Amino acid sequence: MDNFQTALNFTDVSEDGWVWLRQPEIALTEYMRKLVKGHGSSIDLDCNDMELSETLTEHLFDDPKQSIDGLIAEHYTILWAYATLREKLKWYEDAGIPAIPDYGLNTIRRAINRYGTAPQLQMAIKEMSELTKAICNLQRAVTFNYRNGAKIKVAHESVREEIADVYIMLAQLVEIVGKPEEVQQIVLEKLEQLKGALDGGEVQSE
């Protein structure tokens, strides 16, 4: 693993929700305890990890240029924030959600401004209709032509292309209706509902 990959994988969030360093393999709170001891910091270590985390957060207001306590607290916060951000980005990667770079978002806004909201809403309907057709073709292929690998491959490729078109239009819809954080919250709630239904053995029709 090169230096770049090592840096990207320097921290992560464990299953219990605590941040860990990977080189060396150690919990971030334990690493902070070592720093406090090693640098003569006055931060109280006679506490559990949660209390230590809260104490370090309080010392974040100390000037890191004037106080070793503030410097350690700043170091802790940077590592914690980095690990948390890495974990959230990993959600997108694991879910296979395409990334839209800054220039892509700018292009989406330009399209809305140039063509107007109503035409772009109509375009969203059209692209979703195309995806529906592609899904129907895939369903027919796997149902009636399940031995024809070539047809199924073509159907898969068609669905992937239509997903890309719809994904761009969904990004435009979020730009049009606003409040993406609410959309994110609703997604989480619906996933919890699905999880509850699966855990309870229920079959969802919608």
PDB file of C-alpha atoms in Angstrom:
ATOM      1  CA  MET A   1       0.000   0.000   0.000  1.00  0.00           C
ATOM      2  CA  ASP A   2       1.521   3.356  -1.043  1.00  0.00           C
ATOM      3  CA  ASN A   3       1.527   6.545   1.027  1.00  0.00           C
ATOM      4  CA  PHE A   4      -1.613   7.868  -0.667  1.00  0.00           C
ATOM      5  CA  GLN A   5      -3.627   4.732   0.083  1.00  0.00           C
ATOM      6  CA  THR A   6      -2.226   4.636   3.609  1.00  0.00           C
ATOM      7  CA  ALA A   7      -3.422   8.195   4.186  1.00  0.00           C
ATOM      8  CA  LEU A   8      -6.897   7.417   2.837  1.00  0.00           C
ATOM      9  CA  ASN A   9      -7.163   4.393   5.109  1.00  0.00           C
ATOM     10  CA  PHE A  10      -5.497   5.937   8.153  1.00  0.00           C
ATOM     11  CA  THR A  11      -8.698   5.873  10.220  1.00  0.00           C
ATOM     12  CA  ASP A  12     -12.094   4.235  10.100  1.00  0.00           C
ATOM     13  CA  VAL A  13     -15.202   3.806  12.215  1.00  0.00           C
ATOM     14  CA  SER A  14     -15.575   0.425  13.910  1.00  0.00           C
ATOM     15  CA  GLU A  15     -18.848  -1.456  14.341  1.00  0.00           C
ATOM     16  CA  ASP A  16     -19.278  -0.023  17.837  1.00  0.00           C
ATOM     17  CA  GLY A  17     -19.126   3.510  16.436  1.00  0.00           C
ATOM     18  CA  TRP A  18     -15.685   4.432  17.789  1.00  0.00           C
ATOM     19  CA  VAL A  19     -12.889   5.708  15.568  1.00  0.00           C
ATOM     20  CA  TRP A  20      -9.799   3.541  15.143  1.00  0.00           C
ATOM     21  CA  LEU A  21      -6.370   4.216  13.694  1.00  0.00           C
ATOM     22  CA  ARG A  22      -5.080   1.482  11.409  1.00  0.00           C
ATOM     23  CA  GLN A  23      -1.368   2.206  11.684  1.00  0.00           C
ATOM     24  CA  PRO A  24      -0.879   1.543  14.526  1.00  0.00           C
ATOM     25  CA  GLU A  25      -4.011  -0.530  15.214  1.00  0.00           C
ATOM     26  CA  ILE A  26      -5.407   1.429  18.141  1.00  0.00           C
ATOM     27  CA  ALA A  27      -8.614   3.175  19.195  1.00  0.00           C
ATOM     28  CA  LEU A  28      -8.452   6.938  18.683  1.00  0.00           C
ATOM     29  CA  THR A  29      -9.280   7.580  22.336  1.00  0.00           C
ATOM     30  CA  GLU A  30      -6.442   5.300  23.433  1.00  0.00           C
ATOM     31  CA  TYR A  31      -4.118   7.081  21.017  1.00  0.00           C
ATOM     32  CA  MET A  32      -5.162  10.396  22.568  1.00  0.00           C
ATOM     33  CA  ARG A  33      -4.373   9.059  26.035  1.00  0.00           C
ATOM     34  CA  LYS A  34      -0.868   8.238  24.822  1.00  0.00           C
ATOM     35  CA  LEU A  35      -0.456  11.726  23.368  1.00  0.00           C
ATOM     36  CA  VAL A  36      -1.673  13.356  26.579  1.00  0.00           C
ATOM     37  CA  LYS A  37       0.822  11.342  28.632  1.00  0.00           C
ATOM     38  CA  GLY A  38       3.666  11.716  26.155  1.00  0.00           C
ATOM     39  CA  HIS A  39       3.403  15.500  25.810  1.00  0.00           C
ATOM     40  CA  GLY A  40       2.711  16.490  29.399  1.00  0.00           C
ATOM     41  CA  SER A  41      -0.823  17.666  28.744  1.00  0.00           C
ATOM     42  CA  SER A  42      -3.019  18.607  31.698  1.00  0.00           C
ATOM     43  CA  ILE A  43      -6.074  16.862  30.231  1.00  0.00           C
ATOM     44  CA  ASP A  44      -7.635  14.565  32.845  1.00  0.00           C
ATOM     45  CA  LEU A  45      -7.327  10.887  31.907  1.00  0.00           C
ATOM     46  CA  ASP A  46      -9.144   9.536  34.964  1.00  0.00           C
ATOM     47  CA  CYS A  47     -12.331   9.021  32.970  1.00  0.00           C
ATOM     48  CA  ASN A  48     -13.973   6.711  30.459  1.00  0.00           C
ATOM     49  CA  ASP A  49     -13.673   7.141  26.694  1.00  0.00           C
ATOM     50  CA  MET A  50     -16.928   9.078  26.351  1.00  0.00           C
ATOM     51  CA  GLU A  51     -15.895  11.534  29.046  1.00  0.00           C
ATOM     52  CA  LEU A  52     -12.460  11.896  27.458  1.00  0.00           C
ATOM     53  CA  SER A  53     -14.078  12.633  24.104  1.00  0.00           C
ATOM     54  CA  GLU A  54     -16.223  15.355  25.688  1.00  0.00           C
ATOM     55  CA  THR A  55     -13.197  16.827  27.466  1.00  0.00           C
ATOM     56  CA  LEU A  56     -11.204  16.952  24.246  1.00  0.00           C
ATOM     57  CA  THR A  57     -14.111  18.687  22.537  1.00  0.00           C
ATOM     58  CA  GLU A  58     -14.112  21.340  25.260  1.00  0.00           C
ATOM     59  CA  HIS A  59     -10.364  21.916  24.814  1.00  0.00           C
ATOM     60  CA  LEU A  60     -10.918  22.510  21.104  1.00  0.00           C
ATOM     61  CA  PHE A  61     -11.540  26.152  22.036  1.00  0.00           C
ATOM     62  CA  ASP A  62      -7.989  26.426  23.413  1.00  0.00           C
ATOM     63  CA  ASP A  63      -5.490  28.064  21.077  1.00  0.00           C
ATOM     64  CA  PRO A  64      -3.384  25.189  19.642  1.00  0.00           C
ATOM     65  CA  LYS A  65      -0.508  27.658  19.192  1.00  0.00           C
ATOM     66  CA  GLN A  66      -0.484  28.427  22.906  1.00  0.00           C
ATOM     67  CA  SER A  67      -1.673  25.196  24.524  1.00  0.00           C
ATOM     68  CA  ILE A  68      -0.673  21.557  24.091  1.00  0.00           C
ATOM     69  CA  ASP A  69      -4.175  20.699  25.321  1.00  0.00           C
ATOM     70  CA  GLY A  70      -5.655  22.661  22.436  1.00  0.00           C
ATOM     71  CA  LEU A  71      -3.270  21.086  19.940  1.00  0.00           C
ATOM     72  CA  ILE A  72      -4.157  17.554  21.076  1.00  0.00           C
ATOM     73  CA  ALA A  73      -7.869  18.421  21.014  1.00  0.00           C
ATOM     74  CA  GLU A  74      -7.494  19.793  17.489  1.00  0.00           C
ATOM     75  CA  HIS A  75      -5.642  16.640  16.420  1.00  0.00           C
ATOM     76  CA  TYR A  76      -8.410  14.492  17.910  1.00  0.00           C
ATOM     77  CA  THR A  77     -11.145  16.472  16.172  1.00  0.00           C
ATOM     78  CA  ILE A  78      -9.435  16.331  12.774  1.00  0.00           C
ATOM     79  CA  LEU A  79      -8.983  12.551  12.989  1.00  0.00           C
ATOM     80  CA  TRP A  80     -12.532  12.035  14.258  1.00  0.00           C
ATOM     81  CA  ALA A  81     -14.024  14.239  11.527  1.00  0.00           C
ATOM     82  CA  TYR A  82     -11.874  12.576   8.848  1.00  0.00           C
ATOM     83  CA  ALA A  83     -12.991   9.093   9.906  1.00  0.00           C
ATOM     84  CA  THR A  84     -16.645  10.140  10.024  1.00  0.00           C
ATOM     85  CA  LEU A  85     -16.465  11.744   6.581  1.00  0.00           C
ATOM     86  CA  ARG A  86     -14.683   8.678   5.208  1.00  0.00           C
ATOM     87  CA  GLU A  87     -17.436   6.453   6.593  1.00  0.00           C
ATOM     88  CA  LYS A  88     -20.186   8.533   4.989  1.00  0.00           C
ATOM     89  CA  LEU A  89     -18.405   8.552   1.637  1.00  0.00           C
ATOM     90  CA  LYS A  90     -18.062   4.790   1.955  1.00  0.00           C
ATOM     91  CA  TRP A  91     -21.867   4.540   2.148  1.00  0.00           C
ATOM     92  CA  TYR A  92     -22.085   5.976  -1.366  1.00  0.00           C
ATOM     93  CA  GLU A  93     -19.286   3.759  -2.616  1.00  0.00           C
ATOM     94  CA  ASP A  94     -20.784   0.577  -1.140  1.00  0.00           C
ATOM     95  CA  ALA A  95     -24.250   1.471  -2.422  1.00  0.00           C
ATOM     96  CA  GLY A  96     -22.861   2.040  -5.914  1.00  0.00           C
ATOM     97  CA  ILE A  97     -24.294   5.561  -6.066  1.00  0.00           C
ATOM     98  CA  PRO A  98     -22.658   7.543  -8.893  1.00  0.00           C
ATOM     99  CA  ALA A  99     -20.743  10.635  -7.841  1.00  0.00           C
ATOM    100  CA  ILE A 100     -21.652  13.991  -9.360  1.00  0.00           C
ATOM    101  CA  PRO A 101     -18.624  16.340  -9.300  1.00  0.00           C
ATOM    102  CA  ASP A 102     -18.859  20.102  -8.891  1.00  0.00           C
ATOM    103  CA  TYR A 103     -18.869  20.743 -12.633  1.00  0.00           C
ATOM    104  CA  GLY A 104     -21.729  18.239 -12.933  1.00  0.00           C
ATOM    105  CA  LEU A 105     -23.830  20.119 -10.396  1.00  0.00           C
ATOM    106  CA  ASN A 106     -23.063  23.341 -12.234  1.00  0.00           C
ATOM    107  CA  THR A 107     -24.168  21.716 -15.505  1.00  0.00           C
ATOM    108  CA  ILE A 108     -27.422  20.598 -13.876  1.00  0.00           C
ATOM    109  CA  ARG A 109     -28.135  24.147 -12.679  1.00  0.00           C
ATOM    110  CA  ARG A 110     -27.329  25.541 -16.123  1.00  0.00           C
ATOM    111  CA  ALA A 111     -29.765  23.086 -17.731  1.00  0.00           C
ATOM    112  CA  ILE A 112     -32.557  24.149 -15.377  1.00  0.00           C
ATOM    113  CA  ASN A 113     -31.836  27.839 -15.975  1.00  0.00           C
ATOM    114  CA  ARG A 114     -31.604  27.481 -19.752  1.00  0.00           C
ATOM    115  CA  TYR A 115     -34.529  25.143 -20.449  1.00  0.00           C
ATOM    116  CA  GLY A 116     -36.769  26.022 -17.510  1.00  0.00           C
ATOM    117  CA  THR A 117     -38.313  24.032 -14.693  1.00  0.00           C
ATOM    118  CA  ALA A 118     -41.375  22.726 -16.553  1.00  0.00           C
ATOM    119  CA  PRO A 119     -39.416  21.285 -19.519  1.00  0.00           C
ATOM    120  CA  GLN A 120     -36.943  19.629 -17.161  1.00  0.00           C
ATOM    121  CA  LEU A 121     -39.788  18.075 -15.180  1.00  0.00           C
ATOM    122  CA  GLN A 122     -41.148  16.727 -18.463  1.00  0.00           C
ATOM    123  CA  MET A 123     -37.682  15.402 -19.291  1.00  0.00           C
ATOM    124  CA  ALA A 124     -37.581  13.636 -15.921  1.00  0.00           C
ATOM    125  CA  ILE A 125     -40.885  11.939 -16.741  1.00  0.00           C
ATOM    126  CA  LYS A 126     -39.539  10.882 -20.150  1.00  0.00           C
ATOM    127  CA  GLU A 127     -36.308   9.431 -18.729  1.00  0.00           C
ATOM    128  CA  MET A 128     -38.190   7.546 -16.009  1.00  0.00           C
ATOM    129  CA  SER A 129     -40.497   6.140 -18.660  1.00  0.00           C
ATOM    130  CA  GLU A 130     -37.469   4.960 -20.638  1.00  0.00           C
ATOM    131  CA  LEU A 131     -36.103   3.264 -17.516  1.00  0.00           C
ATOM    132  CA  THR A 132     -39.458   1.577 -16.936  1.00  0.00           C
ATOM    133  CA  LYS A 133     -39.370   0.195 -20.493  1.00  0.00           C
ATOM    134  CA  ALA A 134     -35.803  -1.026 -20.021  1.00  0.00           C
ATOM    135  CA  ILE A 135     -36.760  -2.768 -16.776  1.00  0.00           C
ATOM    136  CA  CYS A 136     -39.728  -4.426 -18.502  1.00  0.00           C
ATOM    137  CA  ASN A 137     -37.411  -5.674 -21.247  1.00  0.00           C
ATOM    138  CA  LEU A 138     -35.023  -7.036 -18.626  1.00  0.00           C
ATOM    139  CA  GLN A 139     -37.870  -8.762 -16.827  1.00  0.00           C
ATOM    140  CA  ARG A 140     -39.002 -10.406 -20.059  1.00  0.00           C
ATOM    141  CA  ALA A 141     -35.432 -11.449 -20.844  1.00  0.00           C
ATOM    142  CA  VAL A 142     -34.818 -13.135 -17.477  1.00  0.00           C
ATOM    143  CA  THR A 143     -38.298 -14.723 -17.528  1.00  0.00           C
ATOM    144  CA  PHE A 144     -38.610 -15.981 -21.086  1.00  0.00           C
ATOM    145  CA  ASN A 145     -35.026 -15.896 -22.386  1.00  0.00           C
ATOM    146  CA  TYR A 146     -33.138 -16.889 -19.252  1.00  0.00           C
ATOM    147  CA  ARG A 147     -30.899 -19.189 -21.307  1.00  0.00           C
ATOM    148  CA  ASN A 148     -30.026 -16.470 -23.799  1.00  0.00           C
ATOM    149  CA  GLY A 149     -27.055 -14.768 -22.160  1.00  0.00           C
ATOM    150  CA  ALA A 150     -26.609 -12.303 -25.021  1.00  0.00           C
ATOM    151  CA  LYS A 151     -30.149 -10.914 -24.696  1.00  0.00           C
ATOM    152  CA  ILE A 152     -29.851 -10.626 -20.936  1.00  0.00           C
ATOM    153  CA  LYS A 153     -26.522  -8.806 -21.315  1.00  0.00           C
ATOM    154  CA  VAL A 154     -28.072  -6.305 -23.726  1.00  0.00           C
ATOM    155  CA  ALA A 155     -31.004  -5.811 -21.352  1.00  0.00           C
ATOM    156  CA  HIS A 156     -28.620  -5.168 -18.451  1.00  0.00           C
ATOM    157  CA  GLU A 157     -26.676  -2.611 -20.499  1.00  0.00           C
ATOM    158  CA  SER A 158     -29.890  -0.830 -21.439  1.00  0.00           C
ATOM    159  CA  VAL A 159     -31.024  -0.638 -17.803  1.00  0.00           C
ATOM    160  CA  ARG A 160     -27.643   0.731 -16.731  1.00  0.00           C
ATOM    161  CA  GLU A 161     -27.779   3.474 -19.349  1.00  0.00           C
ATOM    162  CA  GLU A 162     -31.328   4.460 -18.388  1.00  0.00           C
ATOM    163  CA  ILE A 163     -30.377   4.440 -14.692  1.00  0.00           C
ATOM    164  CA  ALA A 164     -27.655   6.980 -15.511  1.00  0.00           C
ATOM    165  CA  ASP A 165     -30.157   9.227 -17.314  1.00  0.00           C
ATOM    166  CA  VAL A 166     -32.659   8.967 -14.474  1.00  0.00           C
ATOM    167  CA  TYR A 167     -29.976   9.581 -11.864  1.00  0.00           C
ATOM    168  CA  ILE A 168     -29.064  12.866 -13.539  1.00  0.00           C
ATOM    169  CA  MET A 169     -32.733  13.831 -13.654  1.00  0.00           C
ATOM    170  CA  LEU A 170     -33.168  12.911  -9.981  1.00  0.00           C
ATOM    171  CA  ALA A 171     -30.286  15.237  -9.170  1.00  0.00           C
ATOM    172  CA  GLN A 172     -32.100  17.935 -11.149  1.00  0.00           C
ATOM    173  CA  LEU A 173     -35.329  17.239  -9.257  1.00  0.00           C
ATOM    174  CA  VAL A 174     -33.528  17.650  -5.933  1.00  0.00           C
ATOM    175  CA  GLU A 175     -32.097  20.922  -7.227  1.00  0.00           C
ATOM    176  CA  ILE A 176     -35.597  22.046  -8.247  1.00  0.00           C
ATOM    177  CA  VAL A 177     -37.509  21.085  -5.085  1.00  0.00           C
ATOM    178  CA  GLY A 178     -34.628  21.860  -2.718  1.00  0.00           C
ATOM    179  CA  LYS A 179     -33.995  20.597   0.818  1.00  0.00           C
ATOM    180  CA  PRO A 180     -31.798  17.590  -0.036  1.00  0.00           C
ATOM    181  CA  GLU A 181     -31.301  16.969   3.688  1.00  0.00           C
ATOM    182  CA  GLU A 182     -35.030  16.205   3.969  1.00  0.00           C
ATOM    183  CA  VAL A 183     -34.774  13.765   1.074  1.00  0.00           C
ATOM    184  CA  GLN A 184     -31.850  12.094   2.851  1.00  0.00           C
ATOM    185  CA  GLN A 185     -33.849  11.840   6.079  1.00  0.00           C
ATOM    186  CA  ILE A 186     -36.838  10.326   4.271  1.00  0.00           C
ATOM    187  CA  VAL A 187     -34.529   7.786   2.607  1.00  0.00           C
ATOM    188  CA  LEU A 188     -33.203   6.747   6.023  1.00  0.00           C
ATOM    189  CA  GLU A 189     -36.731   6.472   7.412  1.00  0.00           C
ATOM    190  CA  LYS A 190     -37.890   4.323   4.507  1.00  0.00           C
ATOM    191  CA  LEU A 191     -34.857   2.068   4.874  1.00  0.00           C
ATOM    192  CA  GLU A 192     -35.707   1.653   8.557  1.00  0.00           C
ATOM    193  CA  GLN A 193     -39.286   0.764   7.586  1.00  0.00           C
ATOM    194  CA  LEU A 194     -38.003  -1.822   5.122  1.00  0.00           C
ATOM    195  CA  LYS A 195     -35.600  -3.222   7.707  1.00  0.00           C
ATOM    196  CA  GLY A 196     -38.441  -3.485  10.221  1.00  0.00           C
ATOM    197  CA  ALA A 197     -40.609  -5.286   7.692  1.00  0.00           C
ATOM    198  CA  LEU A 198     -37.799  -7.701   6.831  1.00  0.00           C
ATOM    199  CA  ASP A 199     -36.964  -8.338  10.478  1.00  0.00           C
ATOM    200  CA  GLY A 200     -40.633  -8.926  11.216  1.00  0.00           C
ATOM    201  CA  GLY A 201     -41.075 -11.275   8.274  1.00  0.00           C
ATOM    202  CA  GLU A 202     -43.614  -9.005   6.606  1.00  0.00           C
ATOM    203  CA  VAL A 203     -43.936  -8.678   2.858  1.00  0.00           C
ATOM    204  CA  GLN A 204     -44.165  -5.132   1.543  1.00  0.00           C
ATOM    205  CA  SER A 205     -46.306  -4.494  -1.494  1.00  0.00           C
ATOM    206  CA  GLU A 206     -45.041  -0.942  -2.030  1.00  0.00           C
TER     207      GLU A 206
END
